[in-house]
Short mmCIF file of C-alpha atoms and ligand atoms in Angstrom, two decimals:
data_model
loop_
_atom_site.label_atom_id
_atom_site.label_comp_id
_atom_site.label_asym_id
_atom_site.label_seq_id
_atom_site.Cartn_x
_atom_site.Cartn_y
_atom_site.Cartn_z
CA UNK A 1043 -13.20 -0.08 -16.72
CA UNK A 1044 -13.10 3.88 -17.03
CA UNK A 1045 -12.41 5.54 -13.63
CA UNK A 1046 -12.57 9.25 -12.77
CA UNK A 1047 -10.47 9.41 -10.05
CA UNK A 1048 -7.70 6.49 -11.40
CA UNK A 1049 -5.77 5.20 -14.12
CA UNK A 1050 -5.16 1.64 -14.42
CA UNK A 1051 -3.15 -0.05 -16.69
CA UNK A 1052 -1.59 -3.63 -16.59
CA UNK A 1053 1.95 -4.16 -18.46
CA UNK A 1054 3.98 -6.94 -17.80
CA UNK A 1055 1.83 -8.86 -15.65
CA UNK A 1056 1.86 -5.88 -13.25
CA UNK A 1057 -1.52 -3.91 -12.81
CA UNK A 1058 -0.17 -0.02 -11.97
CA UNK A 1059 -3.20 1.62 -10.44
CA UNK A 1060 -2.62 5.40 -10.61
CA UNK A 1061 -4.37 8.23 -8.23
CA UNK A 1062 -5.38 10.88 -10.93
CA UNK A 1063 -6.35 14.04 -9.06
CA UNK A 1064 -2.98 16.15 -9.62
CA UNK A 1065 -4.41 19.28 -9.20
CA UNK A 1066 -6.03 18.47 -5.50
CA UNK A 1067 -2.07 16.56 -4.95
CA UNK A 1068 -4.38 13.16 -5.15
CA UNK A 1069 -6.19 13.85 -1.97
CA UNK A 1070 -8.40 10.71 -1.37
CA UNK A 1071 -12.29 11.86 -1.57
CA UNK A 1072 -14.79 9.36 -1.08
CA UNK A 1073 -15.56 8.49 -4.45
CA UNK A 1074 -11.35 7.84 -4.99
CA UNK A 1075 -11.42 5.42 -2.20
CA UNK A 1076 -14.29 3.21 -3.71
CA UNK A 1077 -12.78 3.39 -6.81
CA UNK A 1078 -9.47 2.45 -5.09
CA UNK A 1079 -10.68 -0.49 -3.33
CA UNK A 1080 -12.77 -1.49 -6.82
CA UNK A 1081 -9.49 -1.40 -8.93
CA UNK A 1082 -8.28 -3.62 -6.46
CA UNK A 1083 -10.85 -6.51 -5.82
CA UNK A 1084 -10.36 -6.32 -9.72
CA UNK A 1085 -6.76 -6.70 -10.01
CA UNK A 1086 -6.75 -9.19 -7.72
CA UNK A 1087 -8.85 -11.67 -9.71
CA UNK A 1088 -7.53 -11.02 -12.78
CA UNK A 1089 -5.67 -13.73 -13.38
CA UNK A 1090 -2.97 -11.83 -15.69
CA UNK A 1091 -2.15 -10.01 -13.08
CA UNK A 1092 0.74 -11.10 -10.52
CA UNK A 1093 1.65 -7.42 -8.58
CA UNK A 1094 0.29 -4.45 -8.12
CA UNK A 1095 1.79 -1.06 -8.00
CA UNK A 1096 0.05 1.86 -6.45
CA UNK A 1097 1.41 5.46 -7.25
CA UNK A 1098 0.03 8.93 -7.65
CA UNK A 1099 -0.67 11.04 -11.11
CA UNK A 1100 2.19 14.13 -11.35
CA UNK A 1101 5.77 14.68 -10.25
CA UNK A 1102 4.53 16.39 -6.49
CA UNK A 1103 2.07 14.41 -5.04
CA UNK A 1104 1.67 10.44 -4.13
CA UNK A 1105 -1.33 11.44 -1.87
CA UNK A 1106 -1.52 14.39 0.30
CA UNK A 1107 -3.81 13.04 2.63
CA UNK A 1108 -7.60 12.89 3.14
CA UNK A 1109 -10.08 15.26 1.46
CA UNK A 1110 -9.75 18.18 3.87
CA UNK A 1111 -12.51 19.85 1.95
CA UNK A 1112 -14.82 16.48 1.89
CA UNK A 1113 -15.18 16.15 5.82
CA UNK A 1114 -14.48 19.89 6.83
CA UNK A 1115 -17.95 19.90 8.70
CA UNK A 1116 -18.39 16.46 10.29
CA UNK A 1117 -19.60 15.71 13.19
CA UNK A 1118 -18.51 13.13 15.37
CA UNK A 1119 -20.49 9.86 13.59
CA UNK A 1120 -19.82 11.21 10.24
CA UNK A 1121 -16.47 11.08 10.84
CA UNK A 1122 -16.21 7.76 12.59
CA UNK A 1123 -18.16 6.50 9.90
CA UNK A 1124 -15.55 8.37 7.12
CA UNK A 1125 -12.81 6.60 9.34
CA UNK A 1126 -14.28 2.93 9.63
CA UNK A 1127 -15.19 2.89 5.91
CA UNK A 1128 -12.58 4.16 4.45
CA UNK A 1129 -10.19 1.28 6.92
CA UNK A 1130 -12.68 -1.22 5.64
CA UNK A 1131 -13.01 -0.82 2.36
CA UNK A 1132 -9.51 -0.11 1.19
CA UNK A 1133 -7.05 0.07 4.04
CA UNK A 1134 -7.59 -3.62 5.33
CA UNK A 1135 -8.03 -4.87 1.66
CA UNK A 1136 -4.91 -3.28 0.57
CA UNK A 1137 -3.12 -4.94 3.61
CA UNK A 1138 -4.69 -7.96 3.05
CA UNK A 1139 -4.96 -8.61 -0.66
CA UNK A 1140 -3.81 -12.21 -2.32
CA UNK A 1141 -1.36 -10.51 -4.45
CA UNK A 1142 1.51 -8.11 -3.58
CA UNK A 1143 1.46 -4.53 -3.76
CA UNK A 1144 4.12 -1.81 -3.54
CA UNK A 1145 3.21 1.93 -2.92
CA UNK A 1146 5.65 4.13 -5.10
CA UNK A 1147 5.68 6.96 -2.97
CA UNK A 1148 6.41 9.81 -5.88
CA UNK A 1149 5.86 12.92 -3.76
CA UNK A 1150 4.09 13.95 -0.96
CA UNK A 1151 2.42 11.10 1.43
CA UNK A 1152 0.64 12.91 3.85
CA UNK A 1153 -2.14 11.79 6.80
CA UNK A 1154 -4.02 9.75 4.60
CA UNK A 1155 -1.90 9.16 1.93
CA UNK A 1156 0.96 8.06 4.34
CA UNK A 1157 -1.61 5.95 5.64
CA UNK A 1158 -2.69 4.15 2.31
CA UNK A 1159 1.40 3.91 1.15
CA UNK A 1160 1.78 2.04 5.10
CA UNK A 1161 -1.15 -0.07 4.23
CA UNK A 1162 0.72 -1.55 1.01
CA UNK A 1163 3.14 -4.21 2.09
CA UNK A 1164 5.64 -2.14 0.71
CA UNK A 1165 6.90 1.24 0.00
CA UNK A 1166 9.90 2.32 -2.59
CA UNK A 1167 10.09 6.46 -2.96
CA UNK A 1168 11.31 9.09 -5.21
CA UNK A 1169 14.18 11.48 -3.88
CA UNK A 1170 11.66 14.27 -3.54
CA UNK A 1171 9.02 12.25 -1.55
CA UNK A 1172 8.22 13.64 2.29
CA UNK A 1173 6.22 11.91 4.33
CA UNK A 1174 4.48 12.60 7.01
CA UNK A 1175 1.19 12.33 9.69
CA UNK A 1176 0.40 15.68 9.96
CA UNK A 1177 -2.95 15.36 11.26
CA UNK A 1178 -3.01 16.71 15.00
CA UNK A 1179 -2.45 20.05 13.60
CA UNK A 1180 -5.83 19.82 12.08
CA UNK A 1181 -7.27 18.75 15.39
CA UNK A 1182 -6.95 15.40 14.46
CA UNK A 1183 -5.27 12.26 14.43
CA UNK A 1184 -4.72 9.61 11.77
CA UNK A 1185 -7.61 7.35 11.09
CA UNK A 1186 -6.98 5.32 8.24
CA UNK A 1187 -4.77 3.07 10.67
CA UNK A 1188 -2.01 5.32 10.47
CA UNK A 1189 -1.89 5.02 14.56
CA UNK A 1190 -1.11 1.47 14.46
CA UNK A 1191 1.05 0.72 11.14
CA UNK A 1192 3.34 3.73 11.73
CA UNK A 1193 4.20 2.45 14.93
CA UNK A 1194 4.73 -1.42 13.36
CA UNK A 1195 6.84 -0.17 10.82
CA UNK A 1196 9.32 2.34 12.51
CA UNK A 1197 8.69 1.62 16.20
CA UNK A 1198 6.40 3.22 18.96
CA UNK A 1199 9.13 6.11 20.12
CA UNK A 1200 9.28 7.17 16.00
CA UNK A 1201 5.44 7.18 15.73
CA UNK A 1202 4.66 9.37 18.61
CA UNK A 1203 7.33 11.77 17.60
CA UNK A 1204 6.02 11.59 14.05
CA UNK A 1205 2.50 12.14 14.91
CA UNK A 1206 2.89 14.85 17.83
CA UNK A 1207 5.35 17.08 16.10
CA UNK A 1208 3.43 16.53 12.80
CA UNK A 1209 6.43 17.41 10.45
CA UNK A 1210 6.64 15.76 7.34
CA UNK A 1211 10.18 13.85 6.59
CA UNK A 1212 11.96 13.71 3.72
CA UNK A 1213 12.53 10.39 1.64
CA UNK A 1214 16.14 9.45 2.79
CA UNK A 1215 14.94 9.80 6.77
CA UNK A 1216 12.14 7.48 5.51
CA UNK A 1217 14.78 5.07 4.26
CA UNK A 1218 16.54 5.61 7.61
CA UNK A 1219 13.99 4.59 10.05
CA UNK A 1220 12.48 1.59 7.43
CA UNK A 1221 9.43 3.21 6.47
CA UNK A 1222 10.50 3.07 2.75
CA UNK A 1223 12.55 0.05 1.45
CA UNK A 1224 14.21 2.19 -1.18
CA UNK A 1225 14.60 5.48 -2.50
CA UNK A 1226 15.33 6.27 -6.20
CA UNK A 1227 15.47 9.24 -8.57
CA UNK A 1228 11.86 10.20 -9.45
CA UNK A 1229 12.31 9.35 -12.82
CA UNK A 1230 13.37 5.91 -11.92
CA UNK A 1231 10.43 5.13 -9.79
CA UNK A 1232 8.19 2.95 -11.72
CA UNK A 1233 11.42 1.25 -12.97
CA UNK A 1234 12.46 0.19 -10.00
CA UNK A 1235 8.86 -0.88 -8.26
CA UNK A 1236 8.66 -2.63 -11.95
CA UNK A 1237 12.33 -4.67 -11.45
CA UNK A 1238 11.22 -5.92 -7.86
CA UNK A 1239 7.63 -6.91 -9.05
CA UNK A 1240 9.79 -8.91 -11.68
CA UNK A 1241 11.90 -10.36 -8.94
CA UNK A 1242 8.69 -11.38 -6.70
CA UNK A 1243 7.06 -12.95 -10.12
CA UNK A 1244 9.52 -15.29 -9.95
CA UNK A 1245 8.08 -17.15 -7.46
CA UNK A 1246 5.20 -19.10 -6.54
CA UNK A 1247 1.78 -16.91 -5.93
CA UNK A 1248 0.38 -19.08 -3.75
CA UNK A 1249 3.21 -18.82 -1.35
CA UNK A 1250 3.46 -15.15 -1.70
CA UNK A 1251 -0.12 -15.04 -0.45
CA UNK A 1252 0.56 -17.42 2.34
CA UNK A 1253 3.31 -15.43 3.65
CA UNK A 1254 1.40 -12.01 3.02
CA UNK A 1255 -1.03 -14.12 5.49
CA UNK A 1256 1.53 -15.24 7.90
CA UNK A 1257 3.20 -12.17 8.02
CA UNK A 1258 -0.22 -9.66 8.87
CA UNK A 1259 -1.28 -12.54 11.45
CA UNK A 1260 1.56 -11.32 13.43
CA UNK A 1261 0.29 -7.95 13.54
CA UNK A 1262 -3.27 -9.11 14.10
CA UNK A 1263 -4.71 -9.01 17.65
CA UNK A 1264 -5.86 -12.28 19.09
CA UNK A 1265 -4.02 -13.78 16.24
CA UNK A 1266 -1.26 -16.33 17.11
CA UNK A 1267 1.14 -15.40 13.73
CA UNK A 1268 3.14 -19.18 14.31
CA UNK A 1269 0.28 -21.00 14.22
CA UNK A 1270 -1.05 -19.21 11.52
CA UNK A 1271 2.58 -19.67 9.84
CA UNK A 1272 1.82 -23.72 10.42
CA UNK A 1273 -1.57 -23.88 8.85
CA UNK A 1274 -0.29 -21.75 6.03
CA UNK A 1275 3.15 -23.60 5.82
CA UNK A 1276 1.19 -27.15 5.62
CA UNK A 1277 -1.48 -25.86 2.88
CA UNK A 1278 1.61 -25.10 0.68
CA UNK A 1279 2.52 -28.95 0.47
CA UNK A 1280 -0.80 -29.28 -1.51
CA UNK A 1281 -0.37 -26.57 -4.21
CA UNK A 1282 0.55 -27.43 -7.55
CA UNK A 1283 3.62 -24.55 -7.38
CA UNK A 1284 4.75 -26.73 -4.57
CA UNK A 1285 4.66 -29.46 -6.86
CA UNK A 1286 6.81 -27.30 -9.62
CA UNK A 1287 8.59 -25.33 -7.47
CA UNK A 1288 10.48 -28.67 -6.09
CA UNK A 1289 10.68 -30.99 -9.54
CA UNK A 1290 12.05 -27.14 -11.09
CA UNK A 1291 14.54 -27.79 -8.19
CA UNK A 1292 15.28 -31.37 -8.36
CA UNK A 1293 15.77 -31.26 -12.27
CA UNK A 1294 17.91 -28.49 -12.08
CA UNK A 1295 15.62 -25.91 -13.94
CA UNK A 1296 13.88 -22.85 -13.25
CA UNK A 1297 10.23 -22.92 -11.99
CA UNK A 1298 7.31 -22.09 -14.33
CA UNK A 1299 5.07 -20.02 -11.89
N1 CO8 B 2609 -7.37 17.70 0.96
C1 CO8 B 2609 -7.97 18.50 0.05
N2 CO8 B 2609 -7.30 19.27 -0.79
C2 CO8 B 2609 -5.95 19.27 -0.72
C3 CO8 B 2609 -5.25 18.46 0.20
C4 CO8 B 2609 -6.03 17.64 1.06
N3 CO8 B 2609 -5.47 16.80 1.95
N4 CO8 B 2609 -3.93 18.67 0.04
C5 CO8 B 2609 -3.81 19.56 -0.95
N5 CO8 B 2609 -5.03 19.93 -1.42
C6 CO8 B 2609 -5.32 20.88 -2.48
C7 CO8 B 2609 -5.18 22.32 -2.02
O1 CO8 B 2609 -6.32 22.73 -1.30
C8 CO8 B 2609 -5.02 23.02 -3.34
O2 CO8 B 2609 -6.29 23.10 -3.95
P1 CO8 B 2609 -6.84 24.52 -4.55
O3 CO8 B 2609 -5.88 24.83 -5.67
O4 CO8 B 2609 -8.21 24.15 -5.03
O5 CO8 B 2609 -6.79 25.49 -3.45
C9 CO8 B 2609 -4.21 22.03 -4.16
O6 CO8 B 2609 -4.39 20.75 -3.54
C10 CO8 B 2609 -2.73 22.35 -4.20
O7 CO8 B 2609 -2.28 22.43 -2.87
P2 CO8 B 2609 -1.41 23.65 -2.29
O8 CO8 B 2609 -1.72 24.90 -3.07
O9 CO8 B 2609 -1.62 23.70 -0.82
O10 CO8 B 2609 0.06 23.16 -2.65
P3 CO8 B 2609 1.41 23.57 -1.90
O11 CO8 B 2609 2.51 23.09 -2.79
O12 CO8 B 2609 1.39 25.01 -1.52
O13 CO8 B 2609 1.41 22.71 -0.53
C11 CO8 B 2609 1.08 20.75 0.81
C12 CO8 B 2609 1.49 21.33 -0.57
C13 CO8 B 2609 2.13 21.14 1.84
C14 CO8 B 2609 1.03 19.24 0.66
C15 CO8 B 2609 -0.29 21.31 1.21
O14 CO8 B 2609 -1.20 21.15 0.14
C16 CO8 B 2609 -0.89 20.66 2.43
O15 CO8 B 2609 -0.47 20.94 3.53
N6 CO8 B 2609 -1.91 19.82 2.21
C17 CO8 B 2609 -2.63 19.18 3.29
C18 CO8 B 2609 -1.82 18.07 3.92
C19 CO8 B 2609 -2.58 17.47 5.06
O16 CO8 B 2609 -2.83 18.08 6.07
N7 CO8 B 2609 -2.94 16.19 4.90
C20 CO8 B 2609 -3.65 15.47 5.91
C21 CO8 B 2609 -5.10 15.56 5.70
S1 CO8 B 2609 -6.05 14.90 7.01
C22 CO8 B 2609 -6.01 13.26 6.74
O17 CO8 B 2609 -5.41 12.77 5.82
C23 CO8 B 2609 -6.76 12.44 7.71
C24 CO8 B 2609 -6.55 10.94 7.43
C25 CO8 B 2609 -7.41 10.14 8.32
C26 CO8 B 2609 -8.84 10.32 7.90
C27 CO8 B 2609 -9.71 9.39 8.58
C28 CO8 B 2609 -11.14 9.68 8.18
C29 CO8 B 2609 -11.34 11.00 7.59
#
């Protein structure tokens, strides 16, 4: 499917979806989200596809935020409408997709974009990549969860700081408080998002999407994460990759995922 706003393209069992408005830094309008969170119900059922990789079009920008120019003159239900959409449709989906997906963070990640990179369950970055939440200096605050993952990711005393000061943070400080798991030459980006999808592949994907489900239950309110864990744990031991995954081990051979 032709997008205007994305490329997509699917190489070695890995589905890179690419943000393709360089010359606004990949700001996410409207029309990118739904094609965002359509690339993605897509990936996910295609069957060839194992991991997803989500990155932005050009050497500057991953995402530098929300459409500034799209919601300059909201009012207040337009933009709590922009906000709970936009969470909705491909915030919570990203977060909570069968199949695991890692931001590449290839230059700026800003308010929104910061916010979609969080959503992924992970992040890898470029050397040039800053990062940052710099919405209260537009009168704002982060609405695309931003509020809530920051804080789960680098800790409550981070986030604040983070969001009050609004200053952007370079790649390596991102790597230093956990907000990225790695950070890489920009040119090495892909590769390296490529070589962990490859080391993820390896195993089963119904227990990846178990754990993605155990994991976020943790983080879910009114959500007990063990019990989900236990449900989740038991389910496994009626899965065919449970079935391989174990005779792989007991004949002393490599599963077939
Ligand atoms: N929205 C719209 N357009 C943008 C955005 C954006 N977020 N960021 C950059 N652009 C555009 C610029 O307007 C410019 O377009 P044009 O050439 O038509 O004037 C083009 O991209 C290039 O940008 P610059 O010339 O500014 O490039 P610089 O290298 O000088 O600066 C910066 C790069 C520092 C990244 C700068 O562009 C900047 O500060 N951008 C805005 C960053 C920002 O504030 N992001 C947060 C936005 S608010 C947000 O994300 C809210 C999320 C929660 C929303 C919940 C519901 C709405």
């Amino acid at each position: 499917m032709a997008y205007h706003n994305l490329l997509t393209e699917t190489r070695d069992r890995i589905c890179f979806i690419t943000i393709n408005r360089p010359k606004q830094l990949n700001a996410l309008n409207k029309e990118t989200i739904e094609e965002l969170s359509l690339a993605l119900g897509t990936a996910e059922q295609a069957e060839e596809v194992r991991v997803l990789v989500l990155t932005g079009n050009g050497e500057k920008s991953f995402v530098a935020g929300a459409d500034i120019k799209e919601f300059a003159n909201f009012n207040i239900e337009e933009g709590t409408q922009l906000a709970s959409d936009g969470q909705r449709k491909l915030f919570d989906k990203i977060e909570h997709l069968t199949k695991p997906v890692i931001a590449a963070v290839n230059g700026f990640a800003l308010g929104g974009g910061l916010e979609l990179a969080m959503a992924c369950h992970f992040r890898v970055a470029s050397e040039n990549a800053r990062l940052g939440l710099p919405e209260t200096g537009l009168g704002l605050i982060p609405g695309y969860g931003g509020t809530q993952r920051l804080a789960q990711l680098i800790g409550k005393g981070r986030a604040h700081e983070m969001i009050m000061t609004a200053e952007m943070i370079p790649a390596a400080r991102a790597y230093e408080t956990g907000l990225v798991n790695h950070v890489v030459p920009q040119a090495e980006l892909l590769d390296k998002c490529a070589a962990l999808a490859g080391k993820i592949m390896k195993n089963s994907p119904s227990a990846l999407c178990s754990a993605i489900k155990s994991v976020n239950a943790g983080f879910t309110t009114g959500i007990n994460g063990y019990k989900v864990e236990v449900e989740e744990f038991g389910k496994c031991f009626g899965t065919a990759d449970f079935e391989e995954g174990t005779a792989a081990f007991l004949e002393k051979r490599k599963a077939n995922f």
